[in-house]
Amino acid sequence: MSATSDQTIGSGESAPDASAADADAPAVDTVDPRFASLPQRPGKIIAVHLSYSSRADQRGRRPADPSYFLKPSSSVAASGSAIERPAGTELLAFEGEVALVVGTEARDLRLENAWAHIGWITASNDFGVYDLRGNDKGSNVRSKGRDGFTPIGPELIDARAVDPAALRVRTWVDGELAQDDTTVDLLFPLTQIVADLSQHLTLEVGDVILTGTPAGSSVVAPGQVVEVEVDAPGAPGSPSSGRLVTRVVAGTHEFDASLGSLPAVDDTQRAEAWGSREAAGLPAEQPAPATAGAEASAASARPTLDPSLRERLERTPVAALSGQLRQRGLNNVTIDGVRPLHPGAKLVGVATTLRFVPNREDLFASHGGGQNAQKRAFDAVGAGEVIVIEARGEAGSGTLGDILAIRAHARGAAGIVTDGGVRDIDAVTAVGIPVYTRGAHPAVLGRKHVPWDVDITIGVGGTTVQPGDVIVGDADGVIVIPPALVEEVVDAALAQEDEDAWIAARVAEGHPVEGLFPMNADWRAKYDAAVLRESTHFAPAETADAPQSAYFRGAPENGDAR
């Protein structure tokens, strides 16, 4: 195989040194044709789940950090090879990617030296068959680990000759361009991916890192040809991997149902594999049947939070809001027993409600399928709204999973609160939308629940929630505020927060809490004078250096201990 430039190598040529490589690079494997484009058979192949902005936008979620899965080296194939779509499957999808080949052993790297341990880059195609994702989604063992499912090559590009942020990956199907993106669009730079992996495991010479695919991945069928090319058009000589060519053929081996689960697909998998419902030939999502009109009317009639009110609520601790509601005679306004998946995130929004009733098989048969109440709620949620789910405190099954969390996030929902369980909890957490739940459970909804109704008054976590109620959550929990009281309550809570901060500063100066917390008449007069004198919420301390941080939050209630 001839090199395309002086920065590339192919089979039969010596691999170039990485910047920190040994003088003698590993020899190209000339025995097994699958590894002809690589310096040697890789000890491990590590792939990134979601890394390009364009793909993340297509999926409706942006992960905060990279996540990975492993592929066996037996899945590697050379350019010109055929890939079998397994018998009984329909959703074989291509994913053109930049492949990194480790040039020198690496452990605990930093961003600034990570690229020096990459010897070469080339093209790869991370094929997967969605029909086999059901039981091992995330690990992708069966869906992406099959023989021939990782074509790599045909040429290697010297990593020293290129900028890792200026690589281009393109994919063609039957000669038509399907994917075209650059590494500048990555959510996580290539150097971060390498350094992150190195802090968990040793990267050995010849290991391959597949760095994720951009938007445009779709389904291919037997008879089609897929080509992937990685190049660096801005580098001297415009080095290229050449086109990695793979032919799709039909497999004939039938799966044995007695050994494991069989291929299975649904419309959700079809839409994900093809890239959209339209590309999959599916009808556009329709408004909910039967009660769709009433639900749409209810949704449009729900109040919204103006930006100023939302900002004030976001600044106000739930404990402070609880204290103000208690002073107004409202004690039973917390959704008890739920904890946040994102403890540092604040939840503020207007309630839209979903009710589940206990499972009864005949009712699940009539109400659990199709565009049921659960799916209607997630399809109808509006921007800034919180889906509140009545599950009767039953945590013995999931009340939502990652697909519905993605749907709510894509529609701009402020969050989700359920007094039941959450399925696929790691994937739900990765979506990034604030979720409060009683905990994780692997079972599907139908084990314990029937989706019954939406936008009605419900009971959740020991309190009542109505559509339009204001929902606020933080690490202390979730509170429900009647809309008519929200302005009054939040302003009073913020004022009390300022007062508590002033008290905390006095305690920090050495004053005892007696007479100060809560304030007696003398301290109250001092506080009022300080506020008047400074015309600011935080009065300066009598000692100029006194701290102003609020050590205690929330209004004191008849001397309640904090």
XYZ file of C-alpha atoms in Angstrom:
562
model
C 0.000 0.000 0.000
C 1.423 3.364 -0.993
C 1.322 6.373 1.279
C -0.740 9.377 0.250
C 1.859 11.834 1.601
C 5.089 11.828 3.542
C 2.999 11.961 6.716
C 1.083 8.737 5.988
C 1.878 5.060 6.092
C 0.052 2.003 4.870
C 0.470 -1.743 5.179
C 3.958 -2.973 4.498
C 5.607 0.304 5.604
C 7.142 1.188 8.928
C 5.031 3.269 11.254
C 6.404 6.767 11.913
C 7.478 7.731 15.391
C 5.160 9.700 17.629
C 6.735 12.775 19.152
C 7.646 10.764 22.241
C 7.879 7.383 20.536
C 10.777 4.985 20.683
C 13.260 5.140 17.854
C 11.903 1.936 16.351
C 8.146 2.115 15.816
C 6.118 -1.106 16.047
C 6.038 -3.098 12.857
C 2.907 -3.240 10.757
C 1.016 -6.533 11.115
C 1.624 -8.205 7.763
C 0.045 -11.551 8.698
C -3.579 -10.775 9.513
C -5.121 -8.627 6.757
C -7.640 -7.145 9.190
C -4.841 -5.157 10.838
C -2.912 -4.308 7.670
C -3.460 -0.559 8.139
C -2.382 -0.554 11.791
C 1.037 -0.840 13.417
C -0.168 -3.958 15.244
C -3.302 -5.639 16.500
C -4.762 -3.253 19.092
C -4.902 -4.471 22.651
C -8.076 -2.482 23.181
C -10.433 -0.284 21.202
C -12.124 2.470 23.201
C -15.043 4.390 21.721
C -16.725 7.619 22.819
C -20.510 7.609 23.115
C -21.406 11.206 22.200
C -18.827 13.831 21.313
C -19.878 16.120 18.415
C -22.137 19.130 18.926
C -24.083 18.330 15.771
C -24.805 14.793 16.975
C -25.711 15.997 20.474
C -28.202 18.464 19.009
C -29.675 15.666 16.923
C -30.014 13.474 20.022
C -31.491 16.268 22.129
C -28.910 16.109 24.929
C -25.426 17.385 25.679
C -23.414 15.302 28.141
C -21.361 17.170 30.714
C -18.454 14.734 30.402
C -17.316 12.116 27.888
C -18.362 8.494 28.386
C -16.944 5.403 26.751
C -17.442 1.780 25.748
C -15.084 -0.960 24.560
C -14.999 -2.840 21.260
C -13.128 -6.128 20.743
C -10.157 -6.139 18.390
C -11.851 -9.007 16.546
C -14.312 -6.410 15.203
C -11.565 -4.692 13.153
C -11.753 -4.947 9.360
C -9.635 -3.619 6.512
C -10.719 -1.279 3.744
C -12.535 -3.170 0.999
C -14.044 -5.678 3.417
C -17.698 -6.599 3.617
C -19.876 -6.135 6.684
C -22.794 -8.482 7.318
C -26.136 -7.130 8.396
C -27.252 -9.954 10.706
C -30.195 -12.048 9.588
C -33.456 -10.823 11.093
C -32.256 -7.235 11.582
C -33.041 -4.010 9.722
C -31.170 -1.165 11.433
C -27.469 -1.432 10.559
C -26.080 2.107 10.928
C -22.738 3.613 9.908
C -20.759 6.128 11.990
C -17.752 7.750 10.329
C -15.137 8.659 12.939
C -11.596 9.877 13.508
C -9.526 7.028 14.960
C -6.493 7.751 17.142
C -3.718 5.157 17.407
C -1.549 5.297 20.531
C 2.153 5.681 19.716
C 3.726 5.549 23.182
C 2.472 4.074 26.433
C 0.624 6.640 28.529
C -0.800 6.966 32.044
C -2.081 10.000 33.973
C -1.527 12.491 31.173
C -2.288 16.202 31.210
C -3.991 18.148 28.458
C -0.731 19.760 27.409
C 1.134 16.483 26.805
C -1.688 14.132 25.783
C -1.315 14.570 22.016
C 2.380 13.641 22.157
C 1.369 10.065 22.975
C -0.805 9.684 19.880
C 1.236 8.231 17.051
C -1.207 8.267 14.171
C -4.741 9.065 13.095
C -6.880 7.401 10.465
C -10.478 6.788 9.405
C -12.839 4.358 11.091
C -16.457 3.297 10.813
C -18.120 2.419 14.111
C -20.923 0.270 12.710
C -23.788 -0.768 14.973
C -27.050 -2.653 14.617
C -29.815 -1.009 16.648
C -31.909 -4.183 16.677
C -29.459 -5.658 19.227
C -29.208 -2.697 21.622
C -32.108 -3.704 23.845
C -30.371 -5.701 26.556
C -26.935 -4.083 26.482
C -27.473 -0.478 25.423
C -24.515 1.504 26.675
C -22.084 -1.417 26.659
C -22.902 -2.110 22.982
C -21.304 -5.565 23.184
C -23.591 -7.252 20.675
C -24.749 -4.236 18.705
C -21.231 -2.924 17.928
C -18.819 -5.740 18.786
C -19.518 -8.140 15.933
C -16.850 -9.283 13.484
C -16.184 -6.630 10.856
C -18.022 -3.866 12.720
C -14.904 -1.656 13.099
C -13.307 -1.010 9.701
C -10.116 1.071 10.094
C -7.730 2.612 7.548
C -6.571 2.519 4.848
C -3.649 4.917 5.581
C -2.140 6.289 8.779
C -1.417 10.007 9.216
C 1.455 11.101 11.450
C -0.162 12.828 14.438
C 2.819 15.200 14.698
C 1.927 16.706 11.316
C -1.606 17.830 12.171
C -3.561 20.024 14.564
C -5.955 17.812 16.583
C -8.558 20.602 16.424
C -8.396 20.848 12.614
C -9.215 17.327 11.426
C -12.081 16.610 9.055
C -14.206 13.470 8.823
C -16.491 12.753 5.875
C -18.713 9.793 5.018
C -20.287 8.834 1.697
C -23.037 6.291 1.018
C -23.138 5.078 -2.571
C -21.103 8.143 -3.516
C -23.423 10.664 -1.817
C -21.969 12.756 1.022
C -23.721 11.855 4.301
C -21.418 13.249 7.021
C -19.064 16.242 6.945
C -17.684 17.765 10.144
C -14.453 18.811 11.823
C -12.958 18.247 15.237
C -13.454 21.908 16.101
C -17.119 20.895 16.611
C -16.246 18.391 19.335
C -17.841 18.815 22.757
C -14.646 17.357 24.225
C -11.297 18.084 22.508
C -9.272 15.072 21.413
C -6.608 15.947 23.980
C -9.220 15.844 26.755
C -10.447 12.427 25.642
C -6.894 11.030 25.644
C -5.989 12.584 29.006
C -9.266 11.508 30.597
C -8.839 7.895 29.505
C -5.240 7.873 30.740
C -6.293 8.749 34.274
C -8.348 5.547 34.427
C -6.280 3.016 32.458
C -2.940 2.600 30.739
C -2.986 3.443 27.046
C -0.664 0.988 25.326
C 1.078 1.178 21.967
C -1.356 0.260 19.214
C -4.519 0.914 21.226
C -7.226 2.622 19.176
C -9.557 5.403 20.338
C -12.693 6.008 18.261
C -13.633 9.625 18.915
C -17.356 9.721 18.132
C -19.453 10.515 15.089
C -21.062 13.766 13.900
C -24.632 14.190 12.690
C -25.580 12.339 9.526
C -25.202 8.760 10.703
C -27.980 6.651 9.235
C -29.047 3.168 8.131
C -27.551 1.188 5.259
C -28.791 -1.985 3.587
C -27.190 -4.915 1.755
C -25.814 -3.813 -1.598
C -24.783 -0.347 -0.422
C -21.213 0.921 -0.095
C -19.988 3.211 2.707
C -16.769 5.247 2.491
C -15.101 7.257 5.269
C -12.167 9.643 4.946
C -10.253 11.597 7.582
C -7.950 14.377 6.466
C -6.265 17.581 7.601
C -6.915 20.031 4.750
C -5.082 22.868 6.507
C -1.896 20.928 7.237
C 1.113 20.889 4.880
C 0.452 18.401 2.116
C -3.187 17.974 3.231
C -2.547 14.459 4.581
C -5.433 12.018 4.225
C -6.350 8.551 5.391
C -7.708 7.783 1.953
C -11.198 6.393 1.649
C -12.099 3.510 3.929
C -14.475 1.373 1.855
C -17.002 -1.111 3.267
C -19.601 -3.133 1.360
C -22.813 -4.167 3.115
C -23.988 -7.745 2.582
C -26.843 -9.793 4.010
C -26.036 -12.249 6.778
C -27.569 -15.711 6.711
C -26.852 -17.090 10.182
C -30.028 -17.245 12.275
C -29.996 -16.395 15.980
C -30.825 -19.151 18.487
C -33.567 -17.909 20.806
C -32.583 -20.476 23.438
C -29.195 -18.799 23.880
C -30.160 -15.174 24.352
C -32.393 -12.303 23.359
C -33.340 -11.835 19.718
C -33.237 -8.682 17.584
C -36.072 -6.277 18.373
C -36.961 -2.837 17.048
C -39.586 -0.182 17.616
C -40.263 3.225 16.128
C -38.043 4.948 18.681
C -35.086 2.794 17.632
C -35.912 3.386 13.971
C -35.954 7.158 14.433
C -32.612 7.073 16.305
C -30.944 4.794 13.759
C -32.093 6.768 10.720
C -31.522 10.122 12.404
C -35.140 11.316 12.391
C -38.703 10.054 12.093
C -38.921 11.538 8.617
C -35.788 9.731 7.420
C -37.131 6.492 8.900
C -40.349 6.856 6.905
C -42.403 7.267 10.076
C -45.347 9.641 10.355
C -44.750 12.915 12.139
C -45.603 12.891 15.813
C -49.299 13.575 16.149
C -51.212 15.446 18.844
C -52.564 13.177 21.535
C -55.796 11.385 20.608
C -59.117 11.678 22.430
C -58.213 14.281 25.042
C -55.582 16.044 22.958
C -57.674 19.174 22.529
C -58.427 19.486 26.204
C -54.794 18.850 27.111
C -53.536 21.427 24.621
C -56.037 23.942 25.967
C -54.961 23.245 29.527
C -51.309 23.604 28.562
C -51.861 26.937 26.859
C -53.848 28.199 29.850
C -51.127 27.436 32.398
C -49.451 30.520 33.866
C -45.827 31.255 33.133
C -43.116 32.841 35.243
C -41.842 36.203 34.086
C -38.039 36.443 33.970
C -37.816 38.659 37.046
C -39.877 36.296 39.186
C -37.954 33.262 37.939
C -34.645 34.955 38.763
C -35.789 35.761 42.302
C -36.989 32.194 42.839
C -33.670 30.842 41.609
C -31.894 32.982 44.243
C -34.148 31.882 47.085
C -33.435 28.700 49.088
C -36.317 26.255 49.413
C -35.921 26.402 53.192
C -36.605 30.152 53.137
C -39.699 29.681 50.979
C -40.896 26.946 53.327
C -40.562 29.277 56.303
C -42.629 31.984 54.630
C -45.368 29.554 53.612
C -45.485 28.221 57.161
C -45.980 31.754 58.470
C -48.987 31.948 56.157
C -50.481 28.718 57.487
C -49.254 26.402 54.726
C -47.259 23.562 56.287
C -48.044 20.668 53.931
C -46.453 22.027 50.767
C -43.336 19.869 50.375
C -43.004 16.845 48.095
C -41.483 14.437 50.588
C -39.207 11.483 49.935
C -37.656 12.651 46.667
C -33.996 13.470 46.107
C -32.270 15.261 43.209
C -30.155 13.509 40.589
C -28.286 16.836 40.235
C -27.885 18.170 43.810
C -26.225 21.380 42.658
C -28.952 22.343 40.177
C -31.880 24.613 41.089
C -35.356 23.630 39.887
C -37.853 26.418 39.161
C -40.940 26.064 36.993
C -44.690 25.772 36.629
C -46.309 22.396 37.258
C -47.850 20.193 34.614
C -49.141 16.952 36.078
C -49.220 13.255 35.207
C -51.060 10.592 37.180
C -50.297 6.871 37.378
C -52.712 4.404 38.986
C -51.752 0.972 40.370
C -51.178 -1.662 37.721
C -54.114 -3.837 36.713
C -53.461 -5.963 33.664
C -56.717 -5.280 31.851
C -56.364 -1.527 32.397
C -52.761 -1.530 31.249
C -53.888 -3.303 28.092
C -56.422 -0.546 27.404
C -54.435 2.482 28.636
C -50.750 1.529 28.644
C -49.998 1.228 24.946
C -49.611 3.667 22.092
C -49.599 7.393 22.776
C -50.619 6.896 26.388
C -50.935 9.565 29.080
C -47.242 9.326 29.970
C -46.087 9.947 26.401
C -48.660 12.696 25.903
C -47.372 14.512 28.982
C -43.778 14.455 27.774
C -44.752 15.431 24.227
C -46.852 18.373 25.474
C -44.619 19.830 28.203
C -43.740 23.442 27.540
C -40.628 25.503 28.101
C -40.131 26.331 31.776
C -42.616 23.707 32.975
C -42.020 20.924 35.493
C -43.578 17.506 34.896
C -44.850 16.344 38.307
C -45.718 12.632 38.440
C -48.035 10.953 40.926
C -46.745 7.418 41.491
C -48.180 6.939 45.005
C -44.675 6.719 46.475
C -44.217 3.391 44.678
C -40.551 3.089 43.717
C -40.766 -0.521 42.521
C -40.522 0.387 38.843
C -39.401 3.228 36.643
C -41.773 6.105 35.938
C -39.487 7.481 33.227
C -36.238 6.613 31.455
C -33.659 8.319 29.306
C -35.791 8.644 26.151
C -38.532 10.569 27.964
C -35.957 12.668 29.829
C -34.393 13.582 26.488
C -37.831 14.498 25.128
C -38.588 16.785 28.082
C -35.153 18.387 27.851
C -35.505 18.964 24.109
C -38.828 20.746 24.690
C -37.263 23.077 27.243
C -38.862 21.630 30.370
C -37.480 23.002 33.630
C -37.405 19.585 35.291
C -39.201 16.430 36.394
C -40.433 15.429 39.861
C -41.698 11.897 40.521
C -42.493 10.167 43.786
C -41.712 6.891 42.008
C -38.567 5.380 40.545
C -36.364 6.249 37.575
C -35.095 3.665 35.094
C -31.759 3.987 33.214
C -30.755 6.406 35.950
C -27.193 7.007 34.727
C -28.455 7.870 31.247
C -31.216 10.066 32.699
C -28.657 11.899 34.829
C -26.465 12.430 31.771
C -29.297 14.234 29.961
C -28.769 17.145 32.338
C -32.388 18.055 33.103
C -33.096 18.415 36.871
C -34.892 15.284 38.115
C -36.176 14.505 41.618
C -37.087 10.878 42.386
C -37.386 8.302 45.153
C -34.547 6.352 43.541
C -33.461 4.008 40.777
C -35.255 0.852 39.659
C -34.594 -1.305 36.572
C -38.190 -2.415 35.938
C -40.419 -0.874 33.282
C -43.447 1.259 34.119
C -46.000 -1.546 33.653
C -44.683 -3.571 36.579
C -46.405 -1.238 39.036
C -48.290 1.483 37.163
C -50.851 2.344 34.509
C -50.472 5.811 32.912
C -53.887 7.337 33.498
C -54.372 11.081 33.140
C -52.642 14.427 32.663
C -53.149 18.011 33.812
C -55.350 17.170 36.776
C -54.958 17.698 40.516
C -52.697 14.950 41.885
C -51.153 13.802 45.155
C -47.350 13.573 45.173
C -45.014 12.918 48.083
C -47.693 13.649 50.656
C -48.965 16.923 49.216
C -51.339 18.089 46.505
C -50.140 19.566 43.223
C -52.314 21.342 40.688
C -51.409 22.363 37.145
C -50.000 25.886 37.348
C -48.554 25.560 40.846
C -45.029 26.923 41.142
C -42.429 24.219 41.821
C -39.048 25.042 43.378
C -36.371 22.504 44.273
C -32.833 22.457 45.621
C -30.718 20.134 47.752
C -33.197 20.495 50.651
C -36.119 19.172 48.611
C -39.074 20.336 46.539
C -41.768 22.817 47.546
C -45.132 23.687 45.969
C -46.206 27.347 46.004
C -49.763 28.451 45.146
C -49.501 30.875 42.200
C -51.442 33.597 44.025
C -48.840 33.687 46.809
C -45.600 33.328 44.897
C -44.713 37.045 44.513
C -45.455 37.796 48.161
C -43.633 34.705 49.416
C -40.448 35.092 47.383
C -40.047 38.785 48.257
C -40.551 38.063 51.943
C -38.121 35.145 51.783
C -35.418 37.265 50.164
C -35.919 39.977 52.775
C -35.603 37.363 55.506
C -32.448 36.047 53.847
C -30.920 39.521 54.036
C -31.912 39.783 57.680
C -30.425 36.379 58.451
C -27.182 37.372 56.745
C -26.987 40.472 58.966
C -27.635 38.327 62.060
C -24.967 35.844 60.958
C -22.457 38.662 60.636
C -23.216 39.811 64.186
C -22.811 36.251 65.506
C -19.496 36.002 63.669
C -18.394 39.167 65.505
C -18.899 37.301 68.785
C -22.411 38.342 69.839
C -24.497 35.609 71.537
C -27.618 34.368 69.799
C -29.797 35.245 72.801
C -31.851 38.256 71.865
C -30.350 38.293 68.400
C -31.818 35.150 66.873
C -34.666 35.968 66.674
C -34.069 39.664 67.233
C -35.453 41.399 70.297
C -36.542 45.042 70.215
C -33.033 46.420 70.720
C -31.468 44.361 67.939
C -34.437 45.032 65.690
C -33.918 48.776 66.133
C -30.222 48.400 65.267
C -31.053 46.379 62.178
C -33.705 48.842 60.985
C -31.315 51.737 61.534
C -28.581 49.981 59.599
C -30.924 49.288 56.697
C -32.108 52.877 56.671
C -28.578 54.236 56.947
C -27.139 52.249 54.110
C -30.282 51.895 51.934
C -29.162 48.375 51.109
C -30.234 44.887 52.035
C -26.895 44.041 53.651
C -26.207 46.658 56.365
C -22.496 47.111 57.100
C -21.352 45.579 60.326
C -20.483 47.796 63.270
C -17.097 46.199 62.727
C -16.112 46.963 59.162
C -14.529 43.578 58.528
C -17.488 41.517 59.723
C -18.445 38.795 57.217
C -21.650 39.136 55.245
C -22.149 35.489 54.224
C -25.386 33.922 55.441
C -24.416 31.174 57.861
C -28.051 30.288 58.465
C -30.761 30.345 55.813
C -34.511 30.560 56.247
C -36.628 32.564 58.646
C -36.473 31.684 62.363
C -39.807 30.287 63.485
C -40.542 31.045 67.135
C -36.977 30.289 68.108
C -36.769 27.028 66.114
C -33.257 25.588 66.189
C -31.271 25.797 62.968
